[in-house]
CSV table of C-alpha atoms in Angstrom, one decimal:
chain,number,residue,atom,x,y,z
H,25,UNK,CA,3.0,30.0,-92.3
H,26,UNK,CA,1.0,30.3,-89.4
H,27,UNK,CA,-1.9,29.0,-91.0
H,28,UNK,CA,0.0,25.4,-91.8
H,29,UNK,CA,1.4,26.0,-88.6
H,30,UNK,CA,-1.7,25.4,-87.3
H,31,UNK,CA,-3.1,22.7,-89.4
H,32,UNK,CA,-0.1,20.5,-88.1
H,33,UNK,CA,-1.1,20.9,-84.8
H,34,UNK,CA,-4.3,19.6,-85.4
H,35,UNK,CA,-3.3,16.9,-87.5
H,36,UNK,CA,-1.0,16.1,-84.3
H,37,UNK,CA,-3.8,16.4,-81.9
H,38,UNK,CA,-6.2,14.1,-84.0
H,39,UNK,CA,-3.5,11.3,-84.0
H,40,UNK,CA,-2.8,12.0,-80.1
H,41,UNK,CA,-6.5,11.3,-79.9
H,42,UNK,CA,-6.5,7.9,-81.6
H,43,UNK,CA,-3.3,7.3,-79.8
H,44,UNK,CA,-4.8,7.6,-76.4
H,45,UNK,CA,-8.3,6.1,-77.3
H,46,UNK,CA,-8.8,2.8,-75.6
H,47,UNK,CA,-10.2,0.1,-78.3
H,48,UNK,CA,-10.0,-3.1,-78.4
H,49,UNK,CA,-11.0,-6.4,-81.0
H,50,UNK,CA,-14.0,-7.8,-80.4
H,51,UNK,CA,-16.3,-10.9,-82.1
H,52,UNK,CA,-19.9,-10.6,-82.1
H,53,UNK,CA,-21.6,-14.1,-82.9
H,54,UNK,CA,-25.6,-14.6,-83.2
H,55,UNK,CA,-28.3,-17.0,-82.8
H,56,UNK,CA,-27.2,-18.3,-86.4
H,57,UNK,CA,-23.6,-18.5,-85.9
H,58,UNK,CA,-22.5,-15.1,-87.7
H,59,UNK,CA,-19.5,-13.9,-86.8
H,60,UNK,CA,-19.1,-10.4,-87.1
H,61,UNK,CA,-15.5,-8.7,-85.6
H,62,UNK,CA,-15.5,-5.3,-84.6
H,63,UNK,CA,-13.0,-2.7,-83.3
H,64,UNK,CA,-14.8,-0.6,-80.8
H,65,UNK,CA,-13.6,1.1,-77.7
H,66,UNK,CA,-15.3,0.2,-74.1
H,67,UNK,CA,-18.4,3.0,-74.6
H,68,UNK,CA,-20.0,1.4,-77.9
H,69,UNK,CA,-20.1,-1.8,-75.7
H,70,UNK,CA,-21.4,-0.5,-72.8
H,71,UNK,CA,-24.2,1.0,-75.0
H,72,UNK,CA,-25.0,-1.8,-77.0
H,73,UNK,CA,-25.2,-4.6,-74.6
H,74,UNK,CA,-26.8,-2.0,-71.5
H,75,UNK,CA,-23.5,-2.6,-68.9
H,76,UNK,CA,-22.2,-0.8,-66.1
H,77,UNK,CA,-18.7,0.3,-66.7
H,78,UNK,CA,-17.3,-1.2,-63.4
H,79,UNK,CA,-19.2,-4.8,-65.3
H,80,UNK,CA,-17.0,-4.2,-67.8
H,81,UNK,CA,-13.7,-3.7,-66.1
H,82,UNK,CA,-13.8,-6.6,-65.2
H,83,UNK,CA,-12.6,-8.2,-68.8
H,84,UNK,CA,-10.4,-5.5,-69.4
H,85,UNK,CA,-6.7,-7.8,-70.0
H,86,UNK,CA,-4.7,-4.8,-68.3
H,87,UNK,CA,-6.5,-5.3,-65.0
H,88,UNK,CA,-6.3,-9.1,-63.0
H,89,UNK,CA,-9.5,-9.6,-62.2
H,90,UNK,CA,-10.0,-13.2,-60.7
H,91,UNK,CA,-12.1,-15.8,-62.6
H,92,UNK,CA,-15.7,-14.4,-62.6
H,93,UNK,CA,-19.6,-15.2,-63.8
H,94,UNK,CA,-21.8,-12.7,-63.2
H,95,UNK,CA,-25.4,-11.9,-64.2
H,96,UNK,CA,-26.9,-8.9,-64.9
H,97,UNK,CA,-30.8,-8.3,-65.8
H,98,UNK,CA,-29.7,-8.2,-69.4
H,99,UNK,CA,-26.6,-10.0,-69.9
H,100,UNK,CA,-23.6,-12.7,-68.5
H,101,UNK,CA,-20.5,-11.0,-68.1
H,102,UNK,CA,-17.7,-13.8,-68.0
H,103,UNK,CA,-14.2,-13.4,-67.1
H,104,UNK,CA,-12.4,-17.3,-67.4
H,105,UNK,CA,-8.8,-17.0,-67.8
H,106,UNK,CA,-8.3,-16.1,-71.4
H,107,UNK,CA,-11.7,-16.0,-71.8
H,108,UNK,CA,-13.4,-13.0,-71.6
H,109,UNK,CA,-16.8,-12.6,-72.9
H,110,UNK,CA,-20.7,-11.0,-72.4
H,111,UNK,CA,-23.2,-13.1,-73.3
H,112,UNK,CA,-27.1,-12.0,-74.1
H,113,UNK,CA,-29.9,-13.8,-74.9
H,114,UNK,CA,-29.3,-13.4,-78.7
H,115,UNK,CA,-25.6,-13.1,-79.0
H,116,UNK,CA,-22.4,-13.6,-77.7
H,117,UNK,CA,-19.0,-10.8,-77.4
H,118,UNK,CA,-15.9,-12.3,-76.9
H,119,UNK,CA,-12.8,-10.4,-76.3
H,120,UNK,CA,-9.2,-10.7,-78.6
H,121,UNK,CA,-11.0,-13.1,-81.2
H,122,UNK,CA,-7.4,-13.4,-83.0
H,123,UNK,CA,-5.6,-15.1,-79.7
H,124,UNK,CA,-4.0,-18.2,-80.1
H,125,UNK,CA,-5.9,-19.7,-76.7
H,126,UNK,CA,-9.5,-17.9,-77.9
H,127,UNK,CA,-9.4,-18.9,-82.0
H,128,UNK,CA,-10.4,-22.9,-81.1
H,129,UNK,CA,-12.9,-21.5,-78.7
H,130,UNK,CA,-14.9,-19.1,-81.4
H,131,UNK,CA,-14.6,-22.0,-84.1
H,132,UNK,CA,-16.2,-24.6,-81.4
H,133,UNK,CA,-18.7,-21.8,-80.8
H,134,UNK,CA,-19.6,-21.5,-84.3
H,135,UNK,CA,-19.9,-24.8,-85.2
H,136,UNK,CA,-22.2,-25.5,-81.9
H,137,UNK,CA,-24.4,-22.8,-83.0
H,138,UNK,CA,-24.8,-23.4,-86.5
H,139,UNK,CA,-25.6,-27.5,-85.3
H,140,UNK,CA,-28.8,-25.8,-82.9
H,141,UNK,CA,-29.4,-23.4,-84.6
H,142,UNK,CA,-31.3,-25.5,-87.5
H,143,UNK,CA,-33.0,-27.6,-84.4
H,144,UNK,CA,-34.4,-24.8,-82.9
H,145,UNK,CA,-35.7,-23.2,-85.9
H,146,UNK,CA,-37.4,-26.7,-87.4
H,147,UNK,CA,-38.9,-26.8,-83.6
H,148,UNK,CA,-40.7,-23.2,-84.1
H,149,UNK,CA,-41.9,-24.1,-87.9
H,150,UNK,CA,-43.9,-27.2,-86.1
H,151,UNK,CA,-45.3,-25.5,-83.5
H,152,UNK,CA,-46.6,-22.7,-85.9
H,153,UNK,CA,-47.9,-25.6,-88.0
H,154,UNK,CA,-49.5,-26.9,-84.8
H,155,UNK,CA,-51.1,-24.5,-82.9
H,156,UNK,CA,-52.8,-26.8,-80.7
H,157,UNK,CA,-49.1,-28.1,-79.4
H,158,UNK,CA,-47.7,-26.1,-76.2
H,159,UNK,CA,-44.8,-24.0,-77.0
H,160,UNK,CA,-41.4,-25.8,-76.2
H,161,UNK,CA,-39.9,-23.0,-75.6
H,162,UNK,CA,-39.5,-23.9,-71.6
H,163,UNK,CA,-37.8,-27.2,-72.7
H,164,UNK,CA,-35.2,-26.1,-75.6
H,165,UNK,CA,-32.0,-25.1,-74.1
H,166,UNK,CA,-31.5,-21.2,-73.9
H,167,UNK,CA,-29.0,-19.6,-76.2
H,168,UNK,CA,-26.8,-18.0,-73.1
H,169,UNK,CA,-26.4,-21.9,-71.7
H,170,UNK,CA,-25.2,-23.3,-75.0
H,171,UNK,CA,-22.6,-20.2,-75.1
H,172,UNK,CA,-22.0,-20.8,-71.4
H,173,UNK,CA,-21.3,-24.4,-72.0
H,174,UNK,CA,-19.4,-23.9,-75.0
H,175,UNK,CA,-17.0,-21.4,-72.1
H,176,UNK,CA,-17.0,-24.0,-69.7
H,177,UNK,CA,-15.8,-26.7,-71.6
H,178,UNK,CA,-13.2,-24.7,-73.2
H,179,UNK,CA,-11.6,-23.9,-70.1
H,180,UNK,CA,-11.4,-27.0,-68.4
H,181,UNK,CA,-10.2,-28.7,-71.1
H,182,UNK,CA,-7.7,-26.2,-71.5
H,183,UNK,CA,-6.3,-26.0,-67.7
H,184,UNK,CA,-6.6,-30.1,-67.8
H,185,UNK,CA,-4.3,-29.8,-70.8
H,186,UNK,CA,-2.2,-27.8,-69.1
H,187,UNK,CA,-2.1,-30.3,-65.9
H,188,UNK,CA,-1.3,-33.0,-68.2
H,189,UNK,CA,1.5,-31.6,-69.5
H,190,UNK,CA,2.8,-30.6,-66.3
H,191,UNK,CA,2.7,-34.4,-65.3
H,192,UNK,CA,4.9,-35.5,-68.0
H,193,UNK,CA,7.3,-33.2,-67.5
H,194,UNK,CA,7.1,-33.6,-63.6
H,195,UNK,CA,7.0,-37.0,-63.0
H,196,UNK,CA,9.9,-37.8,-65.0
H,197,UNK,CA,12.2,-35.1,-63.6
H,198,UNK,CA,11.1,-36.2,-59.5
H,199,UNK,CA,12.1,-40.0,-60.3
H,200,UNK,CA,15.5,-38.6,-62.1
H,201,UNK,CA,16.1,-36.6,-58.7
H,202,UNK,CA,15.5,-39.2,-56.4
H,203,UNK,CA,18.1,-41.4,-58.4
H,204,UNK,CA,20.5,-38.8,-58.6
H,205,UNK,CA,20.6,-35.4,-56.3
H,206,UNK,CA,22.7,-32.3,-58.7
H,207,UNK,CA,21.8,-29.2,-58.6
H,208,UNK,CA,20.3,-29.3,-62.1
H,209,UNK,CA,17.7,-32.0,-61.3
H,210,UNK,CA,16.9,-29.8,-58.1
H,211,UNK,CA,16.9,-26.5,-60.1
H,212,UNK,CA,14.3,-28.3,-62.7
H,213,UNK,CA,12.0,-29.3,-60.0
H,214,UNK,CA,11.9,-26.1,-58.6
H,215,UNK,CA,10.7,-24.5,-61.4
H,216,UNK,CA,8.1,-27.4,-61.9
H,217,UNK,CA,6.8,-26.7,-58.6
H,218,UNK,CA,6.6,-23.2,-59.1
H,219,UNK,CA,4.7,-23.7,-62.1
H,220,UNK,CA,2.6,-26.4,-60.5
H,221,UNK,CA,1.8,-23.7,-57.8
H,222,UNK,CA,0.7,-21.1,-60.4
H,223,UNK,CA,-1.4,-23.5,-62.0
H,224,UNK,CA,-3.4,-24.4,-59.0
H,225,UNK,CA,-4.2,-21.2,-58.4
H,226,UNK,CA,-5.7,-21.0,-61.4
H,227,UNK,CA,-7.6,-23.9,-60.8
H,228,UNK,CA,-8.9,-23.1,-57.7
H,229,UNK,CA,-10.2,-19.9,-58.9
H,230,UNK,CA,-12.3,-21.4,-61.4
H,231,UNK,CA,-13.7,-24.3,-58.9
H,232,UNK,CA,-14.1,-21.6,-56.3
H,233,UNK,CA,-16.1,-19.5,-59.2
H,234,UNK,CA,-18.1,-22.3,-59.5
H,235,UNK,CA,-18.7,-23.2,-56.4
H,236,UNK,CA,-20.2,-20.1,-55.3
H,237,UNK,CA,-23.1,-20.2,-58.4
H,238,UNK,CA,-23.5,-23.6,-57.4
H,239,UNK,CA,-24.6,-22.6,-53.6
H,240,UNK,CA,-26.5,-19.7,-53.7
H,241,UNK,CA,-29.6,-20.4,-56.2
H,242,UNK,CA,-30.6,-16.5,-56.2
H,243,UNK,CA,-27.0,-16.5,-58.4
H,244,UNK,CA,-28.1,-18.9,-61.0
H,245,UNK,CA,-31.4,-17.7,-61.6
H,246,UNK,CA,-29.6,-14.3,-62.3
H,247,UNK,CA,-28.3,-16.1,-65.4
H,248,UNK,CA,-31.7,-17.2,-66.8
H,249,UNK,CA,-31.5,-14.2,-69.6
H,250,UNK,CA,-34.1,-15.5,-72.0
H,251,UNK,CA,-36.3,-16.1,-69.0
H,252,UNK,CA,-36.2,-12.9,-68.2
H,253,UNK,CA,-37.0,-11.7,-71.1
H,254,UNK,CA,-40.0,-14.0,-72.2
H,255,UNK,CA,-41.4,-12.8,-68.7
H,256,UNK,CA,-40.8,-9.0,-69.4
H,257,UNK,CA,-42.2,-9.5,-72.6
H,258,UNK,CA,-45.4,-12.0,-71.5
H,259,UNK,CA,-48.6,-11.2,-72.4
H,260,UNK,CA,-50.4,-12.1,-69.4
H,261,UNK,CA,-52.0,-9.1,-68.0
H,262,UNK,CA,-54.7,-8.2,-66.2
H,263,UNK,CA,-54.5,-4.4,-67.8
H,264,UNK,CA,-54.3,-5.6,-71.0
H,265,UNK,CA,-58.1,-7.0,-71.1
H,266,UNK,CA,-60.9,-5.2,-72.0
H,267,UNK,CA,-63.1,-3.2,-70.0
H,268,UNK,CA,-66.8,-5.1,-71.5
H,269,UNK,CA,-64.7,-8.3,-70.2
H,270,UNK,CA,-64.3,-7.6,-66.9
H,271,UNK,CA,-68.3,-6.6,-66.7
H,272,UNK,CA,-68.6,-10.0,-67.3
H,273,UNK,CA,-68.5,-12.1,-64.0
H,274,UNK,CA,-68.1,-15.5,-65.9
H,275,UNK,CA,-65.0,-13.8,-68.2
H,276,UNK,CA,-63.9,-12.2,-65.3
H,277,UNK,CA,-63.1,-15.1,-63.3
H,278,UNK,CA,-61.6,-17.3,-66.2
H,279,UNK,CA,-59.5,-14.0,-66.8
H,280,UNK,CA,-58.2,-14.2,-62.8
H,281,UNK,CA,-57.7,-17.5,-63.0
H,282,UNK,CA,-55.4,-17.7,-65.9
H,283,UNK,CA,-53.3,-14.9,-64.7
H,284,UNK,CA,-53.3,-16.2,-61.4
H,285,UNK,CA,-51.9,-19.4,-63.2
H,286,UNK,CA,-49.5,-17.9,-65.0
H,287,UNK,CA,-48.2,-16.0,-62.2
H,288,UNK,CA,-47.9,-19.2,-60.4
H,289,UNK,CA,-45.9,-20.5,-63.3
H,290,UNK,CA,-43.7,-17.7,-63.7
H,291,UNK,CA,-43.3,-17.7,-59.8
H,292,UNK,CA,-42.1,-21.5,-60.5
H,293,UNK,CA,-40.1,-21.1,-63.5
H,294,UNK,CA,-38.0,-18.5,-61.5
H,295,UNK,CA,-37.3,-20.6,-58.6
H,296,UNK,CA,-36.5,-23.6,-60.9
H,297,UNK,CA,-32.7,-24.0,-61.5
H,298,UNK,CA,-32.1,-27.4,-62.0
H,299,UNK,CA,-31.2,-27.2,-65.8
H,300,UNK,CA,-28.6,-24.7,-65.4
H,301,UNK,CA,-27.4,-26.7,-61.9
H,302,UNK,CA,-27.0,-29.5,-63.7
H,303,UNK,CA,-24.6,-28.0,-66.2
H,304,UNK,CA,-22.2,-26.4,-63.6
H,305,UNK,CA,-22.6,-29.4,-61.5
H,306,UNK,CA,-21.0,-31.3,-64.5
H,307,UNK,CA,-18.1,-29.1,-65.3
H,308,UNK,CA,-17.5,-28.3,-60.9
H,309,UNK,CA,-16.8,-32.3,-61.0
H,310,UNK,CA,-14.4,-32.0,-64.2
H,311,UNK,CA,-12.7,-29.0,-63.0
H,312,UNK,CA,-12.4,-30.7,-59.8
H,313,UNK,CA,-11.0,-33.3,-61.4
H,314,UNK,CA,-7.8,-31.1,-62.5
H,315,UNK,CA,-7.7,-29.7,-58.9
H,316,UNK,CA,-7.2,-33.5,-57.6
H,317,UNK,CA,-4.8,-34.8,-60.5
H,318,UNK,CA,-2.6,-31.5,-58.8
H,319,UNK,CA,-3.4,-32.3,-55.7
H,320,UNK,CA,-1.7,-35.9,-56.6
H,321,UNK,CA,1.3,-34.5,-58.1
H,322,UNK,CA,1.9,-32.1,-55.0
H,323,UNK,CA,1.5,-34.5,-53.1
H,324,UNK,CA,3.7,-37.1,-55.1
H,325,UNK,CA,6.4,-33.5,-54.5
H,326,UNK,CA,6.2,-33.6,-50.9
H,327,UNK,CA,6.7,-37.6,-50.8
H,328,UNK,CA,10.2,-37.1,-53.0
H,329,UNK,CA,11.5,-34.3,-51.0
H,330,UNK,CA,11.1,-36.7,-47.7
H,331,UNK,CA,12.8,-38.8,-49.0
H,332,UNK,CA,15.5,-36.7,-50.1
H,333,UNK,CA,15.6,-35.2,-46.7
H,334,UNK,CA,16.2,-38.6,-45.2
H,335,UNK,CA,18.8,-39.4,-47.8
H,336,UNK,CA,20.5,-36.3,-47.0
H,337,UNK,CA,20.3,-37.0,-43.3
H,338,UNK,CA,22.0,-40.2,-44.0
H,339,UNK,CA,24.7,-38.7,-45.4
H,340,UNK,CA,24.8,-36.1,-42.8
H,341,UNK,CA,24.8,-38.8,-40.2
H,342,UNK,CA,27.7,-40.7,-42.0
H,343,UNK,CA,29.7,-37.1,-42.2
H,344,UNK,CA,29.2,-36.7,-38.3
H,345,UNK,CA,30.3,-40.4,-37.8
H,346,UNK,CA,33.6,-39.8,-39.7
H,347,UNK,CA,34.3,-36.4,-38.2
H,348,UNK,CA,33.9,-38.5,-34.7
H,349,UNK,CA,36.3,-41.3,-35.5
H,350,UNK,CA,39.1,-38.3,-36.6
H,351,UNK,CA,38.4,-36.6,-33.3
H,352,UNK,CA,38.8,-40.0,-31.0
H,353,UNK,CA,42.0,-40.4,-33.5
H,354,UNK,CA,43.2,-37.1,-33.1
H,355,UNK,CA,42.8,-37.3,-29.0
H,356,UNK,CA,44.6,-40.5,-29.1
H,357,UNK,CA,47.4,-39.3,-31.1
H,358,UNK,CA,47.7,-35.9,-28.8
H,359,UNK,CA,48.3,-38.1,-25.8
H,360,UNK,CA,50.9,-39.8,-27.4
H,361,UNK,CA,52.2,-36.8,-28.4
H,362,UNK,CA,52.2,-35.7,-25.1
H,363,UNK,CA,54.6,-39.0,-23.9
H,364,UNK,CA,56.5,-38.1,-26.7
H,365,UNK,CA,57.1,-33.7,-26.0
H,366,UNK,CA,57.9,-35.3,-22.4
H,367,UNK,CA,61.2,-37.5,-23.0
H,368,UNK,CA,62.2,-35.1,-25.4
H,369,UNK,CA,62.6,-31.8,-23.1
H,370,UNK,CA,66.3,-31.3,-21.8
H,371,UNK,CA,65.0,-30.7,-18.0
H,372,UNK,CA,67.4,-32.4,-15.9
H,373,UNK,CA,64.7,-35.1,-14.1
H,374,UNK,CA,65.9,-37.1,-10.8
H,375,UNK,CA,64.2,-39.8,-12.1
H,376,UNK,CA,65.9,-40.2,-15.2
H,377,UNK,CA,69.2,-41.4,-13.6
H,378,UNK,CA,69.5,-45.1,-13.4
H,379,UNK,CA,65.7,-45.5,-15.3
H,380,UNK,CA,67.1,-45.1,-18.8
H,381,UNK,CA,64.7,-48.5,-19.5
H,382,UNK,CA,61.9,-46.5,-19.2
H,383,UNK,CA,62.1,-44.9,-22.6
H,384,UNK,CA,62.2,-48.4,-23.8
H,385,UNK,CA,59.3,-49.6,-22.7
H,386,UNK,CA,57.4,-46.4,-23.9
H,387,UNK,CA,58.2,-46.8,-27.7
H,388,UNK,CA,57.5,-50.8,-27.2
H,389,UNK,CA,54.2,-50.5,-25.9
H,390,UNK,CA,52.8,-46.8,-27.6
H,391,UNK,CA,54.5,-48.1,-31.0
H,392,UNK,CA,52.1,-50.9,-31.6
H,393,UNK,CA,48.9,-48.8,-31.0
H,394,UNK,CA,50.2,-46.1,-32.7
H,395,UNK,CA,50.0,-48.4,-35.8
H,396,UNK,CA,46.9,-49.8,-35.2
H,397,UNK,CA,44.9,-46.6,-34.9
C-alpha cells in the first residue's frame, strides 16, 4: 500500500511538472521554405537561436511589450502586434503559427521563400560555373530582409484594414448623429471613438518603432545578420598566410594590399545601410499613411461634436429665451395680482367712500392687458 501510495505521488508530481512548464507553439521556416512546427518551452529557444532571456521576453503574449525590432549579433527579435518572431540569417521562428491573424502571414512567408529561393540558388550554380564572375552575394537581398519585409507588410496591411473598417462604420454613424442627436447615435460614437483611440495607439507604436531604426544608422546595421556572418566567416587574414610568403617582399606587399582592401570594403559594407533604409523608408510612409487616414477621421470627430455643441447651444439659448418671456409674464401678472389682493382686503380705507369708480376703471384698463399677455 505504501508502495502505490507512493507511485501516485509521483505520477502527480510528473503531471504538476508538465502543468507548470511554460511551452509554447512555434514554426520554424528555412531558406527553402520548410515549415517545421515545434512545441518547445522558452530554454530550447534560447539555446538554439543564442538569445538572452530578457530578448526573449519580449515576445512572450502574457507580457505587453510595445511594438519592437531589435538586433542582436546573431539574430532579429521582432515584436509587431500579433506578430512575434526571431529571425536569423537562415531561418525564421514565429510565435502561435495556428492564430487566425498569423496563419495568412506564414502562408505569404512560404510562398515568398519558395519564389527566391529557386533565384538564389540558379544565381550560385552560375557563379560556380563562372569563376571569373564576382560573387553577387553583396547584391542578392539577405534572407532576414525578405522575412522582415514579409513582417512589415503584413502589419500594415493589417492595421490599414483595420482603419478601413473603422471608416465605414464611423463615418456613417457621425452623419446619422449630426442629423439626429439620441442617446443611441451618441452611445455608438462613443464606442467608435474609443476604438479609434485604441487603434492609434497601435499605430503610433509601429511608426514610432520605425522611426527610431530609421534615425539612428548604428540600429540598422545591427540588422545586417548575413553580413555579419560573411565577415566573421571571411577569409581575409593576414595570419592565415604562410610564413615563406611573407619572406617575400613582392608577395608581401600584394598580401597587405589586399587585406588592406578588403578591410576597406568590409569597413564600407558596414557603414552602408541604404538597402535596408530603403525598405523601412517604404513601409514608415505606408504606415504613416494609416496614422493620417486616423488623423482625418479624428479630426472629422472633433468637427461633428462642434457642431453638435453649437446645436445644443441653440437649443440652450432658445430654452433660456422662453424661461425669460414666463418670468417677464409671471412679473406682470404678480402686479396685477397685487391691484387685485388690494381691493379685495376688508380694511376700512377713507378713500374708498365716495371713489367707488375707481374699481371700475381698474378692471377696464388691467382687463385688456391681462388678455393680451
Amino acid at each position: 500500500m505504501n508502495r502505490d501510495g507512493l507511485v501516485v505521488t509521483a505520477v502527480d508530481q510528473s503531471s504538476l511538472k508538465k502543468k507548470t512548464a511554460v511551452s509554447s507553439s512555434w514554426i520554424l521556416l528555412d531558406r527553402e521554405a520548410q515549415s517545421t512546427t515545434l512545441d518547445v518551452d522558452k530554454h530550447v529557444i534560447m539555446r538554439r537561436v543564442q538569445i538572452h532571456a530578457r530578448d526573449l521576453r519580449i515576445l512572450d503574449p502574457m507580457l505587453n511589450y510595445p511594438s519592437t525590432i531589435l538586433g542582436r549579433e546573431k539574430v532579429i527579435v521582432l515584436n509587431l502586434e500579433h506578430i512575434k518572431a526571431i529571425i536569423t540569417a537562415d531561418e525564421v521562428l514565429l510565435r502561435d503559427p495556428m492564430d487566425d491573424n498569423v496563419i495568412p502571414i506564414v502562408e505569404q512567408l512560404q510562398r515568398r521563400l519558395a519564389s527566391d529561393y529557386p533565384i538564389s540558388q540558379g544565381q550560385g550554380e552560375e557563379e560556380d560555373n563562372h569563376p571569373g564572375v564576382r560573387n553577387n552575394f553583396e547584391t542578392e537581398f539577405p534572407f532576414e530582409f525578405r522575412a522582415l519585409e514579409v513582417f512589415l507588410e503584413a502589419i500594415c496591411s493589417f492595421l490599414d484594414a483595420r482603419t478601413r473598417e473603422l471608416e465605414t462604420d464611423a463615418y456613417p454613424a457621425l452623419d446619422e448623429l449630426t442629423s439626429k442627436i439620441s442617446s443611441r447615435n451618441l452611445d455608438r460614437v462613443r464606442k467608435l471613438k474609443s476604438a479609434m483611440t485604441r487603434l492609434t495607439n497601435r499605430v503610433q507604436k509601429v511608426r514610432d518603432e520605425l522611426e527610431q531604426l530609421l534615425d539612428d544608422d548604428d540600429d540598422m546595421a545591427d540588422l545586417y545578420l548575413s553580413r555579419k556572418l560573411a565577415v566573421a566567416s571571411s577569409p581575409v587574414s593576414g595570419s592565415g598566410a604562410p610564413h615563406w610568403f611573407l619572406n617575400s617582399p613582392t608577395i608581401g606587399s600584394k598580401i597587405s594590399r589586399t587585406i588592406s582592401r578588403g578591410s576597406m570594403e568590409t569597413t564600407q559594407e558596414e557603414n552602408d545601410v541604404e538597402e535596408l533604409e530603403m525598405l523601412l523608408e517604404a513601409y514608415f510612409m505606408q504606415i504613416d499613411g494609416t496614422l493620417n487616414k486616423l488623423s482625418t477621421l479624428r479630426e472629422y470627430i472633433d468637427d461633428t461634436e462642434d457642431y453638435i455643441n453649437i446645436q445644443l447651444d441653440n437649443h440652450r439659448n432658445q430654452l433660456i429665451q422662453l424661461e425669460l418671456f414666463l418670468c417677464s409674464g409671471t412679473v406682470c401678472l404678480s402686479v396685477y395680482s397685487l391691484v387685485a389682493a388690494i381691493f379685495g382686503m376688508n380694511i376700512p380705507y377713507t378713500w374708498k367712500t365716495g371713489h367707488g369708480y375707481v374699481f371700475k376703471w381698474v378692471v377696464v384698463i388691467t382687463g385688456p392687458n391681462m388678455l393680451g399677455h
